[in-house]
Tab-separated table of C-alpha atoms in Angstrom:
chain	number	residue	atom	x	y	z
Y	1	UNK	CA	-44.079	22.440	-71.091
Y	2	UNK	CA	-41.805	19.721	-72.493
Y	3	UNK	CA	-43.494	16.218	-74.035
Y	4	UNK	CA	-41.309	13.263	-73.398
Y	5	UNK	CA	-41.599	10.436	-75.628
Y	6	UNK	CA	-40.066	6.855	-74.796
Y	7	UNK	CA	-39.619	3.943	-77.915
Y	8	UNK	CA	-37.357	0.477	-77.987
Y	9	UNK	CA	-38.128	-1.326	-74.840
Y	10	UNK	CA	-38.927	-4.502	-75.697
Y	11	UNK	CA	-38.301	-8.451	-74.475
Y	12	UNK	CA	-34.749	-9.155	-74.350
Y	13	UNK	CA	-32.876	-12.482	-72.556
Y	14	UNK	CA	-30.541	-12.044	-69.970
Y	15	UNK	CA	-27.023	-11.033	-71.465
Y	16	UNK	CA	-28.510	-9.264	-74.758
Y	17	UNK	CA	-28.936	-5.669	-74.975
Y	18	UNK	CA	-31.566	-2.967	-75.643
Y	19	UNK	CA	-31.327	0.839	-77.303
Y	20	UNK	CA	-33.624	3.674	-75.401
Y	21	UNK	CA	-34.746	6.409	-76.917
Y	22	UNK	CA	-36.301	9.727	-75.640
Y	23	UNK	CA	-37.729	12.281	-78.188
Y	24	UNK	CA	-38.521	15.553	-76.658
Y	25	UNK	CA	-41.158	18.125	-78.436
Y	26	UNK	CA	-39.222	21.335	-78.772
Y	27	UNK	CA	-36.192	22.598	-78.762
Y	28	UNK	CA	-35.741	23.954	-75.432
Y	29	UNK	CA	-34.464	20.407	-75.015
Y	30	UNK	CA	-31.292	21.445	-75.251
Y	31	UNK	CA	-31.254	23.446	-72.113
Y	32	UNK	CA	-31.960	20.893	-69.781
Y	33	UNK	CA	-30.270	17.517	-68.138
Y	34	UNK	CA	-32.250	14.750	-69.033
Y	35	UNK	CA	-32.661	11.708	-66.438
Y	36	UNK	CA	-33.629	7.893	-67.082
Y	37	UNK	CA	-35.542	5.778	-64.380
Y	38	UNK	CA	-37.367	2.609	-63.355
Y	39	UNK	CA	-39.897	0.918	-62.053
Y	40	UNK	CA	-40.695	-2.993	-61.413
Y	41	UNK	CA	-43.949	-4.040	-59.933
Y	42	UNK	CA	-44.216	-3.424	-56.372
Y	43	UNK	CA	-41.210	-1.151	-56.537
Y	44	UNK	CA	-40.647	2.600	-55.574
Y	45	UNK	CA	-39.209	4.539	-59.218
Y	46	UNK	CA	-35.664	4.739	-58.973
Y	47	UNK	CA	-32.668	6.619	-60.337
Y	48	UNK	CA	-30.776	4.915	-63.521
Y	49	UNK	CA	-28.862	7.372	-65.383
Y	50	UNK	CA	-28.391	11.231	-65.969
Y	51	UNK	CA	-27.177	13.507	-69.045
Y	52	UNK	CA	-26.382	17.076	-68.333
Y	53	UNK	CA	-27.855	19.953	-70.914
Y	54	UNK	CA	-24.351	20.198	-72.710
Y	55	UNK	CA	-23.826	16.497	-72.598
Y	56	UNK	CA	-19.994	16.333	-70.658
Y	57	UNK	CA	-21.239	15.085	-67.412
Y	58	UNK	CA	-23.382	11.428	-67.180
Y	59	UNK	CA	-23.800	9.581	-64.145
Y	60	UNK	CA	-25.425	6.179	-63.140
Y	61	UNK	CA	-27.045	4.071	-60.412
Y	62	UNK	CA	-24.421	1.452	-59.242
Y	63	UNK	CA	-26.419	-1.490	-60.578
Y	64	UNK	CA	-26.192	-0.614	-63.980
Y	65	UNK	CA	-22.914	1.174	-64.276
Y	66	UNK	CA	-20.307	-0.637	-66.956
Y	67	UNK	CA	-23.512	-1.859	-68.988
Y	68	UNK	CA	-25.533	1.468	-69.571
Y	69	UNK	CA	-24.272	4.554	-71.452
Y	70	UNK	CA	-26.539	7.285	-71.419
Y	71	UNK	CA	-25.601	9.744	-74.666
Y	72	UNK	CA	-27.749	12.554	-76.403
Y	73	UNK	CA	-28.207	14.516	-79.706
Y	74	UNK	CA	-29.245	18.053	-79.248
Y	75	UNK	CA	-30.406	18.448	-82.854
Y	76	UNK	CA	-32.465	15.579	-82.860
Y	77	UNK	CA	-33.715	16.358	-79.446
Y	78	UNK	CA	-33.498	12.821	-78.328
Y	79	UNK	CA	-31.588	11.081	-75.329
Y	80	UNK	CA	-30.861	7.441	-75.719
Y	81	UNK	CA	-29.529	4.384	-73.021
Y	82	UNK	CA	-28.148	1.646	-74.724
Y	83	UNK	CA	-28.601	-1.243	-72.299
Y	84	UNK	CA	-25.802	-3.734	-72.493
Y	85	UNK	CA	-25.498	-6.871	-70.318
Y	86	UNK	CA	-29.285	-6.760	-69.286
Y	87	UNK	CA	-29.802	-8.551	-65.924
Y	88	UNK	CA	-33.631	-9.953	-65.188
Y	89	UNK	CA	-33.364	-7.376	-62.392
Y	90	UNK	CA	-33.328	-4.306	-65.285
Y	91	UNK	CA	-36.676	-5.061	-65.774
Y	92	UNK	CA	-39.042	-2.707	-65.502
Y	93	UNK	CA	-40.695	0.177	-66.949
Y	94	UNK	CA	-38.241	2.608	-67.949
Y	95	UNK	CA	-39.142	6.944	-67.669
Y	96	UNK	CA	-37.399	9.294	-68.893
Y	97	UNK	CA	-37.468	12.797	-67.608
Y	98	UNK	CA	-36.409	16.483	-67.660
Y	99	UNK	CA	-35.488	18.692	-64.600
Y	100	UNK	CA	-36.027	22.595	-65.551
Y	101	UNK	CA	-33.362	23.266	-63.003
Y	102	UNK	CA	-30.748	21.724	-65.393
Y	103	UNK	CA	-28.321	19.969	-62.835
Y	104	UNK	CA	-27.475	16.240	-62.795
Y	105	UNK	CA	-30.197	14.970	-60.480
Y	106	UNK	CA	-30.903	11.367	-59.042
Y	107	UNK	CA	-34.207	11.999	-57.180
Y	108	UNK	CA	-37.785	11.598	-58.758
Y	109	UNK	CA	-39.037	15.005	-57.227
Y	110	UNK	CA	-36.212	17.073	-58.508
Y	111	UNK	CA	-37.618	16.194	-62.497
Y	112	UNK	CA	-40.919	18.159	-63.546
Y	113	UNK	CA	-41.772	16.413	-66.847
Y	114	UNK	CA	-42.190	13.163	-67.189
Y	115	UNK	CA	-42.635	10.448	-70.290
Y	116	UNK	CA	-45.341	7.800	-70.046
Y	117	UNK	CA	-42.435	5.060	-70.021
Y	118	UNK	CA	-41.666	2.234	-72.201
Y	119	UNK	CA	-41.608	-1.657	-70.774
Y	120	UNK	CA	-38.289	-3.625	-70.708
Y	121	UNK	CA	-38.788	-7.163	-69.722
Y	122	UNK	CA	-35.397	-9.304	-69.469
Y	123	UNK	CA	-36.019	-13.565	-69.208
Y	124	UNK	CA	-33.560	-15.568	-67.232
């Protein structure tokens, strides 16, 4: 199994900016893409960003693309999204998660582990 840990959500204003950070357990980390998603209240859990296992393919929901950058550090086992720009719409409780298949996913049900989120609240 892999343990997914989320840390820096936080209350931000609109315009200001935010640093996630995903700490896997072990080191089989490394072999897998690692995926970002959200959830408001009342929402379904949506698709924000992806990292592939070697780290040279990222993609991004439409909404945040331009403001996010999803990045990662093997050694440290640990994904981040720094969140530029933030919107009141970003907010939400963030997930991250890892797919064992390994490919750059954007659907909840192709991503077996999941972490227990962090909240990211953004005033207007």
């Amino acid at each position: 199994q892999v343990q997914l840990v989320e840390s820096g959500g936080g209350l931000v204003q609109a315009g200001g900016s935010l640093r996630l950070s995903c700490t896997a357990s072990g080191r089989t980390f490394s072999n897998y893409a690692v995926g970002w998603f959200r959830q408001a209240p009342g929402k379904e859990r949506e698709f924000v960003s992806v990292i592939s296992w070697r780290g040279g393919i990222t993609k991004y929901t439409d909404s945040v693309q331009g403001r996010f950058t999803i990045s990662r550090d093997n050694a440290k086992n640990t994904v981040y999204l720094q969140m530029n720009s933030l919107k009141a719409e970003d907010t939400a409780v963030y997930y991250c998660a890892v797919s064992l298949w390994g490919g750059t996913y954007s659907y909840t049900g192709q991503y077996n582990y999941w972490g227990q989120g962090t909240q990211v609240t953004v005033s207007s």
